[in-house]
Coordinates of C-alpha atoms and ligand atoms in Angstrom, one line a residue:
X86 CA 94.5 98.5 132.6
X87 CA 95.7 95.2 132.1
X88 CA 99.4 94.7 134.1
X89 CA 101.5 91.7 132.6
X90 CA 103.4 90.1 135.2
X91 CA 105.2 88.5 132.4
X92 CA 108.7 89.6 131.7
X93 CA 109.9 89.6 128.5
X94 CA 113.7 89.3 126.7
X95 CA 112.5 92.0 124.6
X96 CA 109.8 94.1 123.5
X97 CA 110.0 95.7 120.4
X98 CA 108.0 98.2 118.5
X99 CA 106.9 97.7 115.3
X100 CA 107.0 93.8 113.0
X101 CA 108.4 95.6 109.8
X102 CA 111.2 94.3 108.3
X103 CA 113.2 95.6 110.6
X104 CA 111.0 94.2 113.8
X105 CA 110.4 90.9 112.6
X106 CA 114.1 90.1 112.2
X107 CA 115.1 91.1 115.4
X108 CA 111.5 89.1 116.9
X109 CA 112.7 85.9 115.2
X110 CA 116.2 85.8 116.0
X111 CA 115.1 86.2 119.8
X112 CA 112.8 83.7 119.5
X113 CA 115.6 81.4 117.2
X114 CA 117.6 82.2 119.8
X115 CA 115.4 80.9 122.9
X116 CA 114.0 84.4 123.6
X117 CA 110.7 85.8 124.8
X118 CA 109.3 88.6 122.8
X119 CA 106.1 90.8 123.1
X120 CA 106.1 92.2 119.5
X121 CA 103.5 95.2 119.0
X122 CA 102.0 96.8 115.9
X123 CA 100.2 99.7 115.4
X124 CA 99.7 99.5 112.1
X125 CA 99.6 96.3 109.6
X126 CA 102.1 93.3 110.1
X127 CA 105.2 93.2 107.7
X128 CA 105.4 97.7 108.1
X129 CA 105.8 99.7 104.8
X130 CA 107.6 97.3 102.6
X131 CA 105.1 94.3 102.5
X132 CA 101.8 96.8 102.8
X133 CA 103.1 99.9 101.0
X134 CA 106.6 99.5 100.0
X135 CA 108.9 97.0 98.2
X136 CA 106.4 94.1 97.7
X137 CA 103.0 96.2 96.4
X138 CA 105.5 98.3 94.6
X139 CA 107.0 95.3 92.5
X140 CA 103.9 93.6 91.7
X141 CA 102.9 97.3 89.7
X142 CA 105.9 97.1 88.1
X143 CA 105.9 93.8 87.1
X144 CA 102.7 94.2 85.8
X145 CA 103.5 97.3 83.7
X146 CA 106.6 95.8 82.6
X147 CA 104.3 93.0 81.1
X148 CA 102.0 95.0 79.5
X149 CA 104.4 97.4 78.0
X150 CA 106.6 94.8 76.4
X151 CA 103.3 93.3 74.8
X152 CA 102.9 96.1 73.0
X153 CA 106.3 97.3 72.0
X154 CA 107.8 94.0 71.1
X155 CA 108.2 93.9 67.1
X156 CA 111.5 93.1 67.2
X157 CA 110.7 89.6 68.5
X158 CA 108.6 88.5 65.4
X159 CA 105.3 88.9 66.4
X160 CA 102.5 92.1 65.5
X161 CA 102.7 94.5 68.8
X162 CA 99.3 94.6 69.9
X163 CA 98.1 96.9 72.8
X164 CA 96.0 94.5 75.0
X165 CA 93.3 96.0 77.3
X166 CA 93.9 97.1 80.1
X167 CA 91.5 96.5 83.4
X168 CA 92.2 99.4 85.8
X169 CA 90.5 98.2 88.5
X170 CA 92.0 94.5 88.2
X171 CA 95.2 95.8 87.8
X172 CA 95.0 98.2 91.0
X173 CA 93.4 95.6 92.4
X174 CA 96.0 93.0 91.9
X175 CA 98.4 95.7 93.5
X176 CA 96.1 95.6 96.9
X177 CA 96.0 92.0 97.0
X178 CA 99.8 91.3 96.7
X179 CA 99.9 93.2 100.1
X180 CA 97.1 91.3 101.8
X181 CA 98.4 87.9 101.0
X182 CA 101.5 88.8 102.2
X183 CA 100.2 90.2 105.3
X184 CA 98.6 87.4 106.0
X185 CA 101.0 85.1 105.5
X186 CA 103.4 87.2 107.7
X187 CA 101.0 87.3 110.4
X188 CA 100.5 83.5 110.1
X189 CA 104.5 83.3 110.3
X190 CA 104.6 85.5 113.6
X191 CA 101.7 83.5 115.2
X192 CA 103.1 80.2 114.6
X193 CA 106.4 81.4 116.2
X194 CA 105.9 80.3 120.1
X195 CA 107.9 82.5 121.9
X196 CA 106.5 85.9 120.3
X197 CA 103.6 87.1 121.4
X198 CA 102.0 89.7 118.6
X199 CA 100.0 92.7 120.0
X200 CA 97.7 94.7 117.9
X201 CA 97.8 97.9 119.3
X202 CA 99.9 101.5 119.5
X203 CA 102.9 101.0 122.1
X204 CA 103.8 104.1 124.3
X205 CA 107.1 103.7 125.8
X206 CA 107.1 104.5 129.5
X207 CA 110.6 103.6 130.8
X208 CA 113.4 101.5 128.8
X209 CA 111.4 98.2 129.9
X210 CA 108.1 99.1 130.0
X211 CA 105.4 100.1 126.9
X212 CA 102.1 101.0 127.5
X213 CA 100.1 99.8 125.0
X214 CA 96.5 100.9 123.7
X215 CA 94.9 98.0 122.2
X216 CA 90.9 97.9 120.5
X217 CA 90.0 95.6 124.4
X218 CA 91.6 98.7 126.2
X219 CA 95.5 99.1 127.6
X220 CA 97.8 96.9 129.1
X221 CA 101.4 97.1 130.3
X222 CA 104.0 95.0 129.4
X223 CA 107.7 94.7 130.6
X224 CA 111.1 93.5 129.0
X225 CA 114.2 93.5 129.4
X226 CA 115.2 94.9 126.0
X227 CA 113.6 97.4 124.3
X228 CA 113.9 97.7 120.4
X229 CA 112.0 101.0 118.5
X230 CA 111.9 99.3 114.8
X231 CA 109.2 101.8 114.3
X232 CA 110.4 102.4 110.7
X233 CA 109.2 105.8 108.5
X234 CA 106.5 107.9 106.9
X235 CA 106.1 110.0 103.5
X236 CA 107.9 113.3 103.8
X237 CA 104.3 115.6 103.1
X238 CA 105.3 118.8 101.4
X239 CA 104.0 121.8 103.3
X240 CA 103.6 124.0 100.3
X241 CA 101.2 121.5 98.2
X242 CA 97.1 121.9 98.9
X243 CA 97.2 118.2 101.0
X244 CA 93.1 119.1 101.4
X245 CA 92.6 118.9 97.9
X246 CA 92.7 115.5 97.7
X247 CA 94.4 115.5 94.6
X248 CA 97.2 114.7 96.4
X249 CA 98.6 111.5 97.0
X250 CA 101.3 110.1 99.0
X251 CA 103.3 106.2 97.9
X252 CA 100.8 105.2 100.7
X253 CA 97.9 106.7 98.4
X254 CA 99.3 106.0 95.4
X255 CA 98.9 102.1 96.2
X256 CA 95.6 102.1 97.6
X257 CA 93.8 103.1 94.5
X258 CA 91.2 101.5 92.2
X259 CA 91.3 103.2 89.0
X260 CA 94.3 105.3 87.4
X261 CA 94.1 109.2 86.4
X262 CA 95.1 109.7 83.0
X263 CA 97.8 112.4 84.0
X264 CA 100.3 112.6 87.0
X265 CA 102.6 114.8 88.0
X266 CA 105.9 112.8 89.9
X267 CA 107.5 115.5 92.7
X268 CA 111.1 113.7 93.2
X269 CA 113.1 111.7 91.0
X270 CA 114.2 109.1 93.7
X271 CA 114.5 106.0 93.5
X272 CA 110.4 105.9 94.6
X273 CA 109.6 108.9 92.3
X274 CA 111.3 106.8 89.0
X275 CA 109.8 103.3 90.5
X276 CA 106.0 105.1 90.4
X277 CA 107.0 107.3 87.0
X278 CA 108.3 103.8 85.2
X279 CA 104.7 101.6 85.7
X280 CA 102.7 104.6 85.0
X281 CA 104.4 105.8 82.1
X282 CA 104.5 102.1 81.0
X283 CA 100.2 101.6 80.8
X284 CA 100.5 105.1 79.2
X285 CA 99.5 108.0 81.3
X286 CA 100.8 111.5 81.2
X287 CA 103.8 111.3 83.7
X288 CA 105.6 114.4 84.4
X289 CA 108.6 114.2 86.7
X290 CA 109.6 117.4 89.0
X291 CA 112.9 116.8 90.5
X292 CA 115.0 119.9 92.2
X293 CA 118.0 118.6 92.1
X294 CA 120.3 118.2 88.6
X295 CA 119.8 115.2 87.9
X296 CA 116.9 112.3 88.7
X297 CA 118.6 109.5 91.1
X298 CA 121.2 112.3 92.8
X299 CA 122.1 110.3 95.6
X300 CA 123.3 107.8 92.8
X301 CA 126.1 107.4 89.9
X302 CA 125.1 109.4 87.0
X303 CA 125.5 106.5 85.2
X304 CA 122.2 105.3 86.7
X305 CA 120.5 108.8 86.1
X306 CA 121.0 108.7 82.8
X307 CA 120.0 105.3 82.7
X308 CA 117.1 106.1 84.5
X309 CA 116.7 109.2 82.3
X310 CA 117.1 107.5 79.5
X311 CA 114.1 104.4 79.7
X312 CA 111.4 107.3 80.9
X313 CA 111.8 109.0 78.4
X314 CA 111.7 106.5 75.8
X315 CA 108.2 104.9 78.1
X316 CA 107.0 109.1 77.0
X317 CA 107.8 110.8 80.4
X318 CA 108.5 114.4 80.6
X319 CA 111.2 115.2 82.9
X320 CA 112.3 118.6 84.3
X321 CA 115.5 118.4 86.5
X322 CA 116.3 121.8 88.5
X323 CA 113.0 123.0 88.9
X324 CA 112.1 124.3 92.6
X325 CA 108.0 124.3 92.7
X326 CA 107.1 127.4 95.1
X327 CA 103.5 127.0 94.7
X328 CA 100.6 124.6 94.0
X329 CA 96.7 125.1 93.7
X330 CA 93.8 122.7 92.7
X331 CA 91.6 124.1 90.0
X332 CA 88.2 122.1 89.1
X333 CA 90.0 118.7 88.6
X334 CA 93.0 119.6 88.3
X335 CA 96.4 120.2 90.4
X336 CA 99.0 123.2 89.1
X337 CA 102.1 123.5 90.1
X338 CA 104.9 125.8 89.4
X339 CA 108.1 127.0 89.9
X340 CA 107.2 131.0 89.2
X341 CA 108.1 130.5 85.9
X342 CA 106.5 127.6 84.1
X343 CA 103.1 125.7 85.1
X344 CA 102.5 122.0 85.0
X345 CA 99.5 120.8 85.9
X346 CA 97.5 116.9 85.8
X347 CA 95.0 115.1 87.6
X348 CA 96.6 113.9 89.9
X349 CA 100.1 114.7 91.8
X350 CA 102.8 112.1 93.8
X351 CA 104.6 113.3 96.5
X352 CA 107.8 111.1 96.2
X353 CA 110.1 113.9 98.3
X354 CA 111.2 111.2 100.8
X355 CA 110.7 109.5 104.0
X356 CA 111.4 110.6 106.9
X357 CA 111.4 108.6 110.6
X358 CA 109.3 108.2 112.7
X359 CA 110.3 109.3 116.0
X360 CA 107.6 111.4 117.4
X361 CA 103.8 110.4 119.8
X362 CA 105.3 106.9 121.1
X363 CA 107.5 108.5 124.5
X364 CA 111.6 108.3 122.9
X365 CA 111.4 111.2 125.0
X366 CA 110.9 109.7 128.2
X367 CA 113.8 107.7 127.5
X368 CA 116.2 110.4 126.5
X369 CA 116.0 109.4 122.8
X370 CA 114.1 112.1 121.6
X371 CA 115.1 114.4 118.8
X372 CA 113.0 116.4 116.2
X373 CA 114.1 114.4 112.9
X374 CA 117.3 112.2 111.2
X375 CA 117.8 108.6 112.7
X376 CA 118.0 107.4 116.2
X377 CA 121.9 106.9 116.4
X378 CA 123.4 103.3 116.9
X379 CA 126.2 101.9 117.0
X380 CA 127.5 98.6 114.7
X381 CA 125.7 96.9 117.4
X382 CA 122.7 98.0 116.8
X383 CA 122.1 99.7 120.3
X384 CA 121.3 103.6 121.3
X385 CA 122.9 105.2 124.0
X386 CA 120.3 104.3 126.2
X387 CA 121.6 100.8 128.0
X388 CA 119.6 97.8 126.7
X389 CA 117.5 99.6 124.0
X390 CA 117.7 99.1 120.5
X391 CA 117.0 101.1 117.2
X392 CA 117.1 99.5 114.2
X393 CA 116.0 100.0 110.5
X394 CA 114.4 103.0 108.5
X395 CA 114.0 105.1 112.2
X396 CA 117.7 104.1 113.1
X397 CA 119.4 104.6 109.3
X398 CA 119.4 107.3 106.4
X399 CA 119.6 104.3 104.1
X400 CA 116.0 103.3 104.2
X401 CA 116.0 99.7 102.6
X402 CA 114.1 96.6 103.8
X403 CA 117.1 94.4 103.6
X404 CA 119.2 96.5 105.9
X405 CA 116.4 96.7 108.2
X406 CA 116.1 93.1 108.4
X407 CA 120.4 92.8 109.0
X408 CA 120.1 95.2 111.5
X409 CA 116.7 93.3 113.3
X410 CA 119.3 90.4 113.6
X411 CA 122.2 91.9 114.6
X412 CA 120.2 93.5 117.5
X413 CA 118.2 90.3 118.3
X414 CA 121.7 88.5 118.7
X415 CA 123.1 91.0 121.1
X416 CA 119.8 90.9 123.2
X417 CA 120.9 87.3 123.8
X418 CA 124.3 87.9 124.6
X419 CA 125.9 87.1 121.1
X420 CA 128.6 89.8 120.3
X421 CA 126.9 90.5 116.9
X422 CA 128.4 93.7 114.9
X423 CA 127.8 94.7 111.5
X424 CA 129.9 96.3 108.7
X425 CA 126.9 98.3 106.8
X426 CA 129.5 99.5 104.1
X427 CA 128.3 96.6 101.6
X428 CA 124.5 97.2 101.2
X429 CA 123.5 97.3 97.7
X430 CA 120.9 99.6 96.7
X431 CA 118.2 98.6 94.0
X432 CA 115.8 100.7 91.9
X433 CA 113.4 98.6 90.2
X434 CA 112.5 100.7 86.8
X435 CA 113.2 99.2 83.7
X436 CA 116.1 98.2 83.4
X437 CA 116.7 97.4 87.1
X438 CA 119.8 99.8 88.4
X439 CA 121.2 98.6 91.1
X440 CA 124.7 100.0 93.4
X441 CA 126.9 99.4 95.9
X442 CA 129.8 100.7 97.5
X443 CA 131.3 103.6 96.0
X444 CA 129.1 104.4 93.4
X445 CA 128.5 108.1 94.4
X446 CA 129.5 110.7 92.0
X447 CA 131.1 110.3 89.2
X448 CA 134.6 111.5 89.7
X449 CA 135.0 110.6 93.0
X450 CA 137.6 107.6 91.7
X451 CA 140.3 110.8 90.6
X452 CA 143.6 110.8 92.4
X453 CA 143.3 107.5 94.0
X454 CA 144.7 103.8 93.0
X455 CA 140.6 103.1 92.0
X456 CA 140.1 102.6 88.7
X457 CA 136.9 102.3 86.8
X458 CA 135.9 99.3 84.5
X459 CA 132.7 99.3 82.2
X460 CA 131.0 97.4 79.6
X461 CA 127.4 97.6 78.1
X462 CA 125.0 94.9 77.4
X463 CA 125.6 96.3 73.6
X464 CA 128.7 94.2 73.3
X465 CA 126.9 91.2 74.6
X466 CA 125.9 88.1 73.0
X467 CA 123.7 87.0 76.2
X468 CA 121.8 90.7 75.9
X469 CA 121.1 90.6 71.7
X470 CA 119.8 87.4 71.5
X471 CA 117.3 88.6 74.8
X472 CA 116.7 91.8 72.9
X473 CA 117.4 93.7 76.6
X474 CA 120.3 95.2 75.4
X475 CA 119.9 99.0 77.3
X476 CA 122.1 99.1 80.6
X477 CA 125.6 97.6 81.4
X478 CA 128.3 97.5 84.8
X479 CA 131.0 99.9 85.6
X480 CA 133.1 98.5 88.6
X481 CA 135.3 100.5 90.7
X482 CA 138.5 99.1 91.4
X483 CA 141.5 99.1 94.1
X484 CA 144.2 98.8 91.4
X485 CA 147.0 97.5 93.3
X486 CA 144.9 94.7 95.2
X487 CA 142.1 93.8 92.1
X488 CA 139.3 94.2 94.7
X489 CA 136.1 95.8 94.0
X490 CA 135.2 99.0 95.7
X491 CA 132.0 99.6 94.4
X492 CA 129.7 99.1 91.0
X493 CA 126.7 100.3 89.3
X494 CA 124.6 97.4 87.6
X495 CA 121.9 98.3 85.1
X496 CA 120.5 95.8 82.8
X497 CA 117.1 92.7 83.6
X498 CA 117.4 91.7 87.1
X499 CA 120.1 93.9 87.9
X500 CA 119.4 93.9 91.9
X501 CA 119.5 90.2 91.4
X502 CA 122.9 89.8 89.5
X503 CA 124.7 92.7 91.8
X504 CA 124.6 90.0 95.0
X505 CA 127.6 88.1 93.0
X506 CA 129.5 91.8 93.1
X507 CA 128.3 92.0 97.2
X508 CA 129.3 88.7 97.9
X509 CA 132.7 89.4 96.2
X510 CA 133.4 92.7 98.2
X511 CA 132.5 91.1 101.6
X512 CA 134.4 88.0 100.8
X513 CA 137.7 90.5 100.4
X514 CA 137.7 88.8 96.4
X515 CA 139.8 89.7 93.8
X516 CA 139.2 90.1 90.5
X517 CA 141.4 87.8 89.3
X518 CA 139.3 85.0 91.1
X519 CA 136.2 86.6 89.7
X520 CA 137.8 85.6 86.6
X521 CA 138.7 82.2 87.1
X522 CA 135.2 81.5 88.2
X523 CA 132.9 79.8 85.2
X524 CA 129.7 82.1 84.6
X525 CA 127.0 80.0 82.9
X526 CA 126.4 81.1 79.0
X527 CA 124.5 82.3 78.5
X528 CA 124.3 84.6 81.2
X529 CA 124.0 88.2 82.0
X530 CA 126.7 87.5 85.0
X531 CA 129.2 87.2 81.5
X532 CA 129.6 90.9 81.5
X533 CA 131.3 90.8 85.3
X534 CA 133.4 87.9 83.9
X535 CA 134.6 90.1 80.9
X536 CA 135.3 92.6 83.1
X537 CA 137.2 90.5 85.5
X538 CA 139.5 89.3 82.5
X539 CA 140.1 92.5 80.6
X540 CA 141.8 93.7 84.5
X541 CA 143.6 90.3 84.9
X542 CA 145.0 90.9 81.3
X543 CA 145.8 94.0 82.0
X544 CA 148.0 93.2 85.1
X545 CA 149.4 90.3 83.0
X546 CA 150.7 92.8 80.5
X547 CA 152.1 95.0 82.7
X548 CA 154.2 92.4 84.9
X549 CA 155.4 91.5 81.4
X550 CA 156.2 94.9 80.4
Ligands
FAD298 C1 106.9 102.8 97.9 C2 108.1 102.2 98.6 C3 108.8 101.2 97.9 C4 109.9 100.6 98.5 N1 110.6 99.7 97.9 C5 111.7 99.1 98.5 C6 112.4 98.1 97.8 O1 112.1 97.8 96.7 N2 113.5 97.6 98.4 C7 113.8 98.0 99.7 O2 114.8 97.4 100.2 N3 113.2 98.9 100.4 C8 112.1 99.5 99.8 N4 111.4 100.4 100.5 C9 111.8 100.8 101.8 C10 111.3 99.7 102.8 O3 109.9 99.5 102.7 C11 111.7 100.1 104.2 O4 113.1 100.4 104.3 C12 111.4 99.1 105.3 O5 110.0 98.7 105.3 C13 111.8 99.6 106.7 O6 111.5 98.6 107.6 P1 111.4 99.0 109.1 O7 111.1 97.7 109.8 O8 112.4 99.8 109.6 O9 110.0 99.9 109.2 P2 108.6 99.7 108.6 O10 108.5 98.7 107.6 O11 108.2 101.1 108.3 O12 107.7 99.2 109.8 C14 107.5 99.9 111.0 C15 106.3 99.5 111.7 O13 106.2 100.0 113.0 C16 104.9 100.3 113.3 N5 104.8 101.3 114.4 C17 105.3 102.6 114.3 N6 105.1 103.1 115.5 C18 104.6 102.2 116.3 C19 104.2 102.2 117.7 N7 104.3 103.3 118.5 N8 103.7 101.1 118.2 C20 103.5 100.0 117.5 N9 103.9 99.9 116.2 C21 104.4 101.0 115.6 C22 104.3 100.8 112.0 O14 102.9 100.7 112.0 C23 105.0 99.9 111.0 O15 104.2 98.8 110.6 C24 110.3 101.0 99.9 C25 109.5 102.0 100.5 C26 108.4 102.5 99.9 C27 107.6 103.6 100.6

């Protein structure tokens, strides 16, 4: 076994979103970093997550508006489509990125990348067990950005091979004509919207009332409301106790009624991974939920960080990546804390919903000083003359003060046009500046202006009695 004498500033466990952060701002920092990866650079989002995920949907998106746009003045026409370019496209979006991450991480002088499954033996040394045999590194720092893993339903027939995880799901090279969709997540309605889109069978099982639960009802019914119209069938309350394969088929059922399609996705959530790389020698163990931290980032074990999916119940790249730098920072003696109440949360079906803040249940605003605001891209101008006119913003608002507690954003590039709602909340703005800022027009961001005025009107009126 190969002993580096080398110390480190930090070894850290994993280069997802959550790794690499943390790895560069060390090394931004002046830092030395021994960065290991058991898997494929850039973790889940850039080889099975956000990015391969996207280019499906933008894909679908494309090929579904070609042929359902009449309105526009031209004949819908329903082009071909190449299964195997299209799932192929899908795989390559990941290995280019990949790449290019790996490329970054190289080029970055003070980290040195390790291929290779790291085994934590104390708080500054990993063992790792590379493809040229094992070597030992040590560091000053530890961080476990080791991120998460599909939730695999025990009851389903996994040996079937019917069966496919979001990992699966993107890995593929032709599409089955039918699938069923267990969970109506966020990832569930992401894989329901692009295969409903090229126009297979989609069936979508969700247990709890409503698809998107953890969300505003505004954006299930949103989210309700465009599968259905792409032809998905959606059953909401429906507990599956059993599943079998049959020939080539997969049946599942909730002792009642029996749905059954090629092919099934478990979308029932992720869950971290905490479990083969030694947390517990470190007193860190525990059988599931996140590794706690603090706002800085560290565990209660001195000088070792968590950060990311395995560290949060929010499992989103972007937080990942906040927290990788607010840990990085604090390796190197910055006082770096963070205020994870603002962190909007984007679900990329068509339209885009995106939240943040309070944006829970609906109801939850009853009894307080928060008020809710809403408009729909109905009413505007900027929307009809697009012809993207589904979707719209509700804001939730501290009356006395005009600030924005939370808001639900559905319409084109909704995750894109929330940031202006992010930056406001962080900022501490009012929505009386919102409204004596100048959106472009036109502009989908002239909904939040009109919805900024109609509450600075409204206090107008009432100081005037
Ligand atoms: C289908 C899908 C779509 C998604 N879409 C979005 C989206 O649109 N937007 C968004 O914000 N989020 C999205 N996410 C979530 C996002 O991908 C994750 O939140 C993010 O990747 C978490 O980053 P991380 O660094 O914590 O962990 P990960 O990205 O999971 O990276 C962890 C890395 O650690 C490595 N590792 C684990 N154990 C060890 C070990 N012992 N030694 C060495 N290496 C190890 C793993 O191989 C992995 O590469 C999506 C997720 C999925 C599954």
């Amino acid at each position: 076994m190969h002993d580096d004498n080398k110390q480190y500033d930090a070894i850290i466990l994993g280069s997802g979103p959550g790794g690499n952060a943390a790895a560069e701002r060390i090394a931004f920092l002046g830092g030395t970093v021994c960065q290991v990866e058991a898997g494929r650079v850039g973790g889940t989002c850039v080889n099975v997550g956000c990015m391969p995920t996207k280019a499906m949907l933008a894909a679908s998106e494309r090929f579904y508006e070609m042929s359902s746009a009449s309105e526009m003045g031209f004949d819908p026409c329903r082009p071909d489509l190449d299964e195997q370019a299209f799932c192929a496209r899908i795989r390559n979006v990941a290995e280019t990125l990949n790449r290019s991450m790996r490329d970054k991480l190289d080029r970055i002088e003070n980290v040195d990348l390790v291929d290779g499954y790291g085994r934590i033996e104390d708080a500054q040394t990993v063992r790792i067990e590379t493809g040229d045999g094992d070597r030992t590194v040590h560091g000053r720092a530890l961080v476990v950005a080791t991120g998460s893993e599909p939730v695999r339903l025990d009851k389903l027939p996994w040996d079937s091979g019917r069966i496919w995880t979001s990992n699966d799901a993107l890995q593929i090279e032709s599409l089955p004509e039918s699938v069923i969709v267990l969970g109506g997540g966020a990832l569930g309605c992401e894989f329901a919207t692009a295969w409903a889109e090229l126009g297979l069978d989609v069936t979508i099982i969700e247990r709890h009332e409503r698809l998107l639960p953890g969300l505003d009802g505004m954006a299930s019914k949103a989210a309700r409301e465009s599968l259905e119209q792409r032809g998905a069938e959606i059953h909401c309350s429906v507990e599956i106790d059993s599943a079998r394969a049959e020939k080539d088929r997969i049946l599942v059922s909730d002792g009642q009624n029996t749905w059954s399609a090629e092919r099934l996705l478990c979308a029932a959530g992720r869950t971290e991974r905490l479990t083969g790389f030694g947390l517990e020698t470190i007193g860190l163990d525990r059988s599931r939920g996140p590794i706690p931290v603090d706002e800085t980032c560290r565990t209660e074990v001195e000088e070792v960080y968590a950060v990311g999916d395995v560290a949060e119940p929010r499992k989103h790249a972007h937080l990942a990546a906040r927290m990788g730098t607010v840990a990085g920072n604090n390796i190197m003696g910055l006082d770096s804390r963070d205020d994870r109440r603002v962190v909007p949360v984007g679900v990329y079906t068509h339209p885009e919903i995106a939240c943040v803040g309070l944006c829970g249940e609906d109801g939850q605003t009853d009894g307080d000083d928060l008020i809710e605001l809403r408009e729909d891209y109905a009413h505007s101008g900027s929307a009809y003359v697009r012809n993207r006119r589904a979707g719209g913003i509700k804001l939730v608002v501290d009356q006395p003060s005009g600030r924005i507690c939370g808001c639900v954003w559905i319409g084109p590039q909704a995750v894109d046009m929330i940031q202006e709602v992010v930056l406001a909340m962080r900022a501490g703005m009012t929505l009386q500046q919102i409204s004596h800022t100048i959106p472009g027009h036109p502009s989908y961001q002239e909904l939040l202006h009109t919805l900024a005025e109609r509450f600075e009107k409204q206090q107008i009126s009432s100081r005037r009695g």
